[in-house]
Every structure is written in C-alpha cells, then in structure tokens.
C-alpha cells in the first residue's frame, strides 16, 4: 500500500491514519473534488445573497422615500383642495363630480406628479375656474395616494374622468341621427349654393373656413374664461371646456359621434335658418362656419391623442395644417390658459397672440371695462401678468 501510495503522490492527498502515511486513492480524489465544488458553490451563494440583500435594502429605502415624498405631496394637495372646496362643494355639481371620479382615476407616479404640478398652477386662486379647480387639487392628490398605496407602484392607464351630470362616453342612436342629419344638411346647402351662385359660393366657403377657425378660438376663449354650469344656454359648454383642463385625456376616450353630436344638434337649426333666410353665397359662408365647429371639436380630440394611435391620414392632415397639430394645441394647456385658443387648424393662433395684435387681451380689456368681470386667465399669480398686459392696451 505504501508503494502504491507513492505512485499517486501527484494526485490530491488524503490522510491515511491506518498506515500513518499520506495516501491517495481515486475515491478520495473524487470526494475532494466534490468538497471543493460544494465550498465554491456555497461561497458564490453567500456572495449573491449579500449582494441581493444590499440591493433589497437600497431598493426598500428608495421605495420608502418615494412613498413618503408622494404621500407628503398628496396630503398637502388634499388639505389645500379641501380648504378651497369646503364652502362650495356641497352645492356645486362639478366639484361633486370631480370628487366622485377620484375612485375611477388611477395614474402612475410620473403622471401623478405632472397632474399635481398642473393643478397647483391652476388652483393658485380660490376663484379660478370656480369649484372645478378647487376640486381638482383633491382629484390630483387622491390620484397620487391611490397610485402609491393602492396600486403598489404598478403603472395603469389613465381612465376618463366625467364630472358633468348626464355626460357619457357611449354612442347612442340619437347621437348618430343628429350627426348624420347635420352633415347631410350642410353638404346639401353647399351644393345648392354652388349651383345657384358658383363664384359667390366659392368665395363664401373660403371665407367660411377662415371664420370657422376664428369662431372656434372665440368660443373657446369665451367658455374658458367666463360662465359656469349655471350660465343659461351655454353653461354645459362652459363647464366642459373649463373641466377639460383638469382631465384633458378624457376626450380621447370619446367616439367620433359622441364627441361631435352636441355641435350637430345646435348646428341643425342654425344651418337650416341660414339656408332659408340668406342668399346662396352667405348661406354657404354660414354653413361652412358652423360645420367647421364640428370639425374643430374632432380635430381637438386628435390633438390630445398620441400620434401612434392616429391613422396615417389623420397625421397627414395635422402635418399639412388642416387639423390642429398636437404641439400647437399643447401650448394652450399651460396655466393660465391665455393663448392658442383656435382649435380647427391653429393657423390663426400665431397672428392673434402676436404683438401688437394681442386679440384676446383686447377682448378681455373691452369686456372688463364694460362689465367689470375678470376672465379666468387673469386670476392667480400667473394671471397677474396677463391682466396687466390687457389693461395696458
């Protein structure tokens, strides 16, 4: 055995207590290899465990810090929002609707941050946008809380927020009837006008396109800055435009018919009256102007829709300036919402907002001197500059 042991001295050595010599056998060698591998695996697992533990501790600290930061932010917004809402929320449908919609609105953390920043800018004044802006702080704060604590940080898609009683995202047969009837009537009036007075009607249609752009901006400016849900005849429009700033993504959930049928319902009697009472060129002008509002509302929806979700022909219409592009309309969605009001093509916005035209500031100054009513875009810290500019004209 001693002689055999001497032959295997180049192998791993094991102790042979029986002979009191260093001996090595194939079985001992195999055992030694397994032992080395086990020690190596154990060391690797220990190292991985240590690294994982460190990473988990760091991640836990990061998550805890993020939650504390967002909870602190959202609690402040909730306190501010409740302070503004308390005197008026009970009697204001918009505020109640906004508060009710909290449970239906789930935002991811980044979207929550953006919304909180935006709402803080909007709600600089208690009076700004009446109860709508006041309730918005509560909506934003609760959305962040729901995101961090309720969804456990998991990102979920934005959901539509409906704040007006009776509003819906559904498409009903009545909506289809109004829209189809209005479209047929408009093209019928245009065809009749072109047959009776071709040259004058072509000019009327061209002027109507320009007027439709200007009218879309004027109506947008008026409903953004004046009135409320209680305003006769246009109260729903005032509440819709002002509330749109609080949840602008909601419009992207509306089907085409649902989005435009209200305009079709109003346009039917107006276009019918124009066809019966006006000469063909003026009837064509009026019909084009009114139908342009329907198109403006739909183009408005496109401007809030991600380009990846638009059809190629829709993106093409935006690129050639027929439909208002997203970048152009997004400039309007910045407090105090004082510019870029035209939503048909947006082509008149650079002119109307430019020096020395300042069309909207001159309108605001005129109506303020006439009625002493301040527009919403004058309110808050950011609105002070707009107010000063308007009153200096």
C-alpha positions as a printed NumPy array, in Angstrom:
array([[  0.   ,   0.   ,   0.   ],
       [  2.882,   2.311,   0.797],
       [  4.4  ,   1.64 ,  -2.597],
       [  1.005,   2.245,  -4.286],
       [  0.586,   5.452,  -2.336],
       [  3.939,   6.68 ,  -3.529],
       [  2.787,   6.197,  -7.122],
       [ -0.2  ,   8.59 ,  -6.624],
       [  1.593,  11.428,  -4.865],
       [  0.83 ,  13.697,  -7.879],
       [ -2.862,  13.402,  -7.052],
       [ -4.743,  15.2  ,  -4.262],
       [ -3.518,  13.881,  -0.943],
       [ -5.651,  12.461,   1.817],
       [ -4.593,  11.286,   5.236],
       [ -4.429,   7.546,   5.799],
       [ -4.364,   7.185,   9.57 ],
       [ -4.137,   3.385,   9.44 ],
       [ -0.699,   3.497,   7.805],
       [  0.232,   6.907,   9.146],
       [  1.235,   7.857,   5.596],
       [ -0.143,  10.316,   3.07 ],
       [ -2.149,   8.189,   0.682],
       [ -4.316,   8.994,  -2.302],
       [ -6.988,   6.922,  -3.976],
       [ -9.432,   7.617,  -6.856],
       [-12.341,   7.574,  -4.389],
       [-10.61 ,  10.06 ,  -2.131],
       [ -9.824,  12.248,  -5.115],
       [-13.479,  12.288,  -6.195],
       [-14.554,  13.151,  -2.678],
       [-12.074,  16.019,  -2.578],
       [-13.381,  17.409,  -5.902],
       [-16.977,  17.325,  -4.687],
       [-15.956,  19.046,  -1.486],
       [-14.176,  21.833,  -3.379],
       [-17.165,  22.357,  -5.672],
       [-19.538,  22.491,  -2.683],
       [-17.36 ,  25.072,  -0.941],
       [-17.196,  27.154,  -4.136],
       [-20.968,  26.993,  -4.63 ],
       [-21.543,  27.956,  -1.012],
       [-19.198,  30.92 ,  -1.372],
       [-20.929,  32.061,  -4.575],
       [-24.354,  31.743,  -2.961],
       [-23.179,  33.718,   0.047],
       [-21.83 ,  36.446,  -2.221],
       [-25.048,  36.561,  -4.256],
       [-27.082,  36.661,  -1.053],
       [-25.024,  39.539,   0.275],
       [-25.395,  41.48 ,  -2.971],
       [-29.141,  40.748,  -3.116],
       [-29.573,  41.843,   0.481],
       [-27.777,  45.098,  -0.203],
       [-29.834,  45.715,  -3.327],
       [-33.073,  44.965,  -1.498],
       [-32.156,  47.312,   1.315],
       [-31.331,  50.056,  -1.169],
       [-34.494,  49.449,  -3.148],
       [-36.611,  49.393,   0.003],
       [-35.087,  52.668,   1.124],
       [-35.711,  54.207,  -2.316],
       [-39.313,  52.992,  -2.415],
       [-39.952,  54.142,   1.137],
       [-38.516,  57.576,   0.358],
       [-40.628,  57.833,  -2.789],
       [-43.783,  56.855,  -0.938],
       [-43.104,  59.325,   1.858],
       [-42.393,  62.097,  -0.637],
       [-45.535,  61.426,  -2.665],
       [-47.711,  60.974,   0.393],
       [-46.466,  64.266,   1.78 ],
       [-47.146,  65.992,  -1.541],
       [-50.581,  64.481,  -1.972],
       [-51.621,  65.193,   1.608],
       [-50.742,  68.846,   1.076],
       [-52.82 ,  68.916,  -2.08 ],
       [-55.702,  67.263,  -0.264],
       [-55.587,  69.811,   2.531],
       [-55.405,  72.677,   0.031],
       [-58.159,  71.221,  -2.091],
       [-60.472,  70.632,   0.865],
       [-59.817,  74.14 ,   2.12 ],
       [-60.95 ,  75.542,  -1.226],
       [-63.772,  73.076,  -1.763],
       [-65.383,  73.129,   1.695],
       [-67.514,  76.27 ,   1.23 ],
       [-68.814,  75.341,  -2.213],
       [-68.545,  71.627,  -2.818],
       [-71.969,  70.784,  -1.449],
       [-73.791,  72.959,  -3.952],
       [-71.565,  72.635,  -6.99 ],
       [-72.133,  69.688,  -9.374],
       [-68.689,  69.999, -10.953],
       [-66.891,  69.691,  -7.637],
       [-69.027,  66.751,  -6.582],
       [-68.439,  65.088,  -9.936],
       [-64.692,  65.589,  -9.681],
       [-64.608,  64.125,  -6.197],
       [-66.726,  61.176,  -7.278],
       [-64.348,  60.495, -10.157],
       [-61.359,  60.047,  -7.846],
       [-62.144,  56.382,  -7.358],
       [-62.249,  55.897, -11.124],
       [-58.974,  57.705, -11.869],
       [-55.718,  55.787, -11.454],
       [-52.47 ,  57.41 , -12.554],
       [-48.903,  56.181, -12.434],
       [-46.465,  58.106, -10.246],
       [-44.985,  60.222, -13.028],
       [-48.407,  61.169, -14.372],
       [-49.476,  61.95 , -10.811],
       [-46.54 ,  64.306, -10.369],
       [-47.352,  66.109, -13.612],
       [-51.011,  66.398, -12.689],
       [-50.236,  67.73 ,  -9.214],
       [-47.909,  70.363, -10.679],
       [-50.506,  71.332, -13.252],
       [-53.344,  71.514, -10.741],
       [-51.264,  73.532,  -8.311],
       [-50.736,  76.065, -11.092],
       [-54.427,  76.103, -11.954],
       [-55.647,  76.411,  -8.382],
       [-53.474,  79.356,  -7.405],
       [-56.652,  81.273,  -6.679],
       [-59.773,  80.054,  -4.917],
       [-61.924,  81.675,  -7.555],
       [-60.006,  80.326, -10.542],
       [-62.385,  78.132, -12.509],
       [-64.779,  78.242,  -9.59 ],
       [-65.227,  74.911,  -7.82 ],
       [-63.764,  72.931, -10.692],
       [-60.177,  73.95 ,  -9.99 ],
       [-60.66 ,  73.672,  -6.256],
       [-61.866,  70.107,  -6.542],
       [-59.037,  69.345,  -8.952],
       [-56.458,  69.573,  -6.172],
       [-58.359,  66.84 ,  -4.349],
       [-58.514,  64.745,  -7.516],
       [-54.784,  65.093,  -8.111],
       [-53.788,  64.373,  -4.535],
       [-56.04 ,  61.367,  -4.212],
       [-54.782,  60.04 ,  -7.523],
       [-51.194,  60.044,  -6.269],
       [-52.193,  58.39 ,  -2.989],
       [-54.153,  55.737,  -4.857],
       [-51.201,  55.147,  -7.15 ],
       [-48.576,  54.746,  -4.465],
       [-50.538,  52.872,  -1.824],
       [-53.31 ,  51.189,  -3.789],
       [-51.607,  50.03 ,  -6.961],
       [-48.281,  49.272,  -5.284],
       [-46.378,  51.256,  -7.857],
       [-47.758,  49.356, -10.809],
       [-48.465,  51.564, -13.798],
       [-52.038,  51.68 , -15.005],
       [-53.544,  53.548, -17.925],
       [-55.323,  56.801, -17.364],
       [-59.056,  56.5  , -17.119],
       [-61.666,  59.021, -18.311],
       [-62.992,  61.498, -15.763],
       [-66.618,  62.583, -16.244],
       [-67.617,  65.459, -13.965],
       [-70.869,  66.633, -15.566],
       [-74.205,  65.083, -14.765],
       [-75.583,  63.165, -17.724],
       [-72.256,  63.034, -19.556],
       [-71.387,  59.691, -21.11 ],
       [-68.84 ,  58.045, -23.367],
       [-71.452,  55.879, -25.049],
       [-72.708,  56.381, -28.593],
       [-76.495,  56.309, -28.904],
       [-78.787,  56.184, -31.968],
       [-79.943,  59.745, -31.246],
       [-76.338,  60.981, -31.414],
       [-75.873,  59.245, -34.753],
       [-79.119,  60.741, -36.062],
       [-78.129,  64.308, -35.141],
       [-74.659,  63.965, -36.638],
       [-75.75 ,  62.326, -39.891],
       [-78.659,  64.749, -40.389],
       [-76.424,  67.761, -39.803],
       [-73.748,  66.501, -42.166],
       [-76.27 ,  65.796, -44.94 ],
       [-77.911,  69.192, -44.427],
       [-74.579,  71.037, -44.581],
       [-73.451,  69.415, -47.808],
       [-76.922,  69.901, -49.252],
       [-76.795,  73.637, -48.518],
       [-73.318,  73.911, -50.008],
       [-74.325,  72.007, -53.15 ],
       [-77.418,  74.16 , -53.61 ],
       [-75.428,  77.348, -53.139],
       [-72.783,  76.273, -55.647],
       [-75.441,  75.52 , -58.239],
       [-77.263,  78.841, -57.762],
       [-74.241,  81.132, -57.401],
       [-70.979,  79.321, -58.124],
       [-68.481,  82.172, -57.842],
       [-70.045,  83.795, -54.806],
       [-70.455,  80.467, -53.05 ],
       [-66.812,  79.512, -53.593],
       [-65.811,  82.814, -52.027],
       [-68.31 ,  82.227, -49.217],
       [-66.858,  78.779, -48.497],
       [-63.3  ,  80.156, -48.461],
       [-64.264,  82.953, -46.083],
       [-66.247,  80.455, -44.022],
       [-63.126,  78.348, -43.482],
       [-61.282,  81.354, -42.069],
       [-64.285,  82.355, -39.998],
       [-64.642,  78.807, -38.675],
       [-61.086,  78.977, -37.348],
       [-61.692,  82.363, -35.736],
       [-65.057,  81.277, -34.323],
       [-63.521,  78.137, -32.791],
       [-60.967,  80.288, -30.992],
       [-63.5  ,  82.901, -29.888],
       [-65.918,  80.335, -28.498],
       [-63.042,  78.51 , -26.801],
       [-61.744,  81.757, -25.269],
       [-65.212,  82.756, -24.04 ],
       [-66.099,  79.416, -22.439],
       [-62.648,  79.033, -20.886],
       [-62.76 ,  82.418, -19.225],
       [-66.397,  83.226, -18.495],
       [-69.521,  81.494, -17.285],
       [-70.188,  78.317, -15.36 ],
       [-72.538,  75.355, -15.396],
       [-75.348,  77.666, -14.292],
       [-74.91 ,  80.042, -17.275],
       [-78.04 ,  79.956, -19.466],
       [-77.807,  78.172, -22.836],
       [-74.018,  77.691, -22.831],
       [-73.495,  76.526, -19.235],
       [-72.726,  72.95 , -20.246],
       [-70.135,  74.172, -22.772],
       [-68.512,  76.458, -20.184],
       [-68.273,  73.63 , -17.677],
       [-66.991,  71.21 , -20.326],
       [-64.204,  73.48 , -21.588],
       [-63.124,  74.55 , -18.115],
       [-63.259,  70.99 , -16.813],
       [-61.312,  69.785, -19.847],
       [-58.175,  71.429, -18.454],
       [-58.364,  69.172, -15.399],
       [-58.576,  65.866, -17.303],
       [-57.629,  66.609, -20.934],
       [-57.124,  62.927, -21.751],
       [-60.83 ,  62.178, -21.277],
       [-61.667,  63.482, -24.76 ],
       [-59.561,  60.721, -26.319],
       [-62.   ,  58.126, -24.961],
       [-64.921,  59.593, -26.887],
       [-66.   ,  58.043, -30.199],
       [-66.404,  60.446, -33.115],
       [-70.196,  60.643, -32.866],
       [-70.176,  61.118, -29.101],
       [-67.582,  63.851, -29.431],
       [-69.41 ,  65.987, -32.018],
       [-73.127,  65.327, -31.703],
       [-73.788,  68.312, -29.4  ],
       [-72.428,  70.64 , -32.068],
       [-74.526,  68.873, -34.706],
       [-77.63 ,  69.317, -32.553],
       [-77.052,  73.075, -32.336],
       [-75.916,  73.374, -35.946],
       [-79.09 ,  71.862, -37.405],
       [-81.417,  74.822, -36.691],
       [-78.699,  77.394, -37.38 ],
       [-77.808,  75.992, -40.801],
       [-81.465,  75.491, -41.693],
       [-82.185,  79.121, -40.867],
       [-79.212,  80.289, -42.916],
       [-80.368,  78.256, -45.917],
       [-83.887,  79.675, -45.721],
       [-83.079,  83.307, -44.945],
       [-79.754,  84.112, -46.623],
       [-78.698,  84.321, -50.273],
       [-76.67 ,  81.346, -51.55 ],
       [-73.166,  82.829, -51.008],
       [-73.959,  83.846, -47.432],
       [-75.704,  80.538, -46.783],
       [-72.547,  78.758, -47.912],
       [-70.483,  81.014, -45.654],
       [-72.69 ,  80.297, -42.647],
       [-72.892,  76.553, -43.317],
       [-69.101,  76.316, -43.624],
       [-68.569,  78.311, -40.425],
       [-70.979,  76.187, -38.408],
       [-69.77 ,  72.835, -39.765],
       [-66.209,  73.946, -39.059],
       [-67.035,  73.815, -35.351],
       [-67.897,  70.145, -35.652],
       [-64.581,  69.508, -37.393],
       [-62.755,  71.63 , -34.815],
       [-64.079,  69.507, -31.983],
       [-62.93 ,  66.337, -33.698],
       [-59.525,  67.822, -34.577],
       [-59.309,  68.856, -30.935],
       [-59.683,  65.212, -29.953],
       [-56.925,  64.231, -32.359],
       [-54.582,  66.803, -30.826],
       [-54.861,  65.003, -27.471],
       [-54.459,  61.53 , -28.977],
       [-50.944,  60.007, -29.154],
       [-49.745,  60.058, -32.755],
       [-49.178,  56.303, -32.62 ],
       [-52.938,  55.861, -32.185],
       [-53.875,  58.116, -35.099],
       [-54.353,  56.825, -38.627],
       [-51.772,  57.916, -41.24 ],
       [-54.314,  60.178, -42.944],
       [-55.058,  61.898, -39.621],
       [-51.368,  62.567, -39.004],
       [-51.08 ,  63.824, -42.581],
       [-53.915,  66.33 , -42.076],
       [-52.112,  67.585, -38.979],
       [-48.799,  67.825, -40.792],
       [-50.198,  69.984, -43.627],
       [-52.035,  72.315, -41.254],
       [-55.618,  71.275, -41.95 ],
       [-56.117,  69.821, -38.462],
       [-54.609,  71.46 , -35.384],
       [-51.34 ,  69.646, -34.523],
       [-50.697,  68.261, -31.073],
       [-47.705,  70.54 , -30.445],
       [-49.744,  73.63 , -31.304],
       [-52.664,  72.804, -29.045],
       [-50.449,  71.644, -26.169],
       [-49.186,  75.224, -25.913],
       [-52.673,  76.175, -24.778],
       [-52.661,  73.632, -21.926],
       [-50.324,  75.642, -19.76 ],
       [-51.687,  77.834, -16.958],
       [-53.174,  80.374, -17.089],
       [-54.512,  79.086, -20.457],
       [-54.302,  82.522, -22.049],
       [-53.288,  81.772, -25.651],
       [-53.599,  79.368, -28.601],
       [-57.378,  79.187, -28.456],
       [-58.127,  78.28 , -32.101],
       [-58.638,  74.531, -32.43 ],
       [-59.663,  73.982, -36.063],
       [-56.253,  74.243, -37.7  ],
       [-54.482,  76.53 , -35.241],
       [-53.36 ,  78.619, -38.195],
       [-54.61 ,  81.916, -36.764],
       [-53.031,  81.455, -33.337],
       [-49.628,  82.998, -34.185],
       [-51.359,  86.105, -35.546],
       [-53.937,  86.508, -32.777],
       [-51.378,  86.001, -29.997],
       [-48.688,  88.189, -31.525],
       [-47.614,  91.731, -30.76 ],
       [-49.184,  94.171, -31.384],
       [-52.411,  92.298, -32.221],
       [-52.985,  90.632, -28.825],
       [-56.533,  89.902, -29.89 ],
       [-57.631,  88.065, -26.743],
       [-56.115,  90.648, -24.387],
       [-58.004,  93.417, -26.17 ],
       [-61.257,  91.457, -25.924],
       [-60.699,  90.856, -22.221],
       [-59.945,  94.522, -21.569],
       [-63.049,  95.576, -23.531],
       [-65.41 ,  93.303, -21.598],
       [-63.761,  94.119, -18.271],
       [-64.327,  97.828, -18.797],
       [-67.866,  97.099, -19.911],
       [-68.87 ,  94.625, -17.178],
       [-66.024,  94.698, -14.555],
       [-65.887,  90.891, -14.828],
       [-62.374,  89.47 , -14.875],
       [-61.641,  86.465, -17.097],
       [-60.278,  83.314, -15.51 ],
       [-56.884,  83.74 , -17.175],
       [-56.302,  86.917, -15.11 ],
       [-56.527,  85.083, -11.81 ],
       [-53.675,  83.671,  -9.793],
       [-50.031,  84.686,  -9.794],
       [-49.502,  83.769, -13.436],
       [-52.642,  85.606, -14.445],
       [-51.425,  88.872, -12.938],
       [-49.083,  89.417, -15.855],
       [-51.887,  88.73 , -18.336],
       [-54.165,  91.188, -16.518],
       [-51.517,  93.879, -16.55 ],
       [-50.894,  93.356, -20.245],
       [-54.605,  93.546, -21.111],
       [-55.304,  96.666, -19.075],
       [-52.328,  98.439, -20.587],
       [-53.835,  98.267, -24.08 ]])
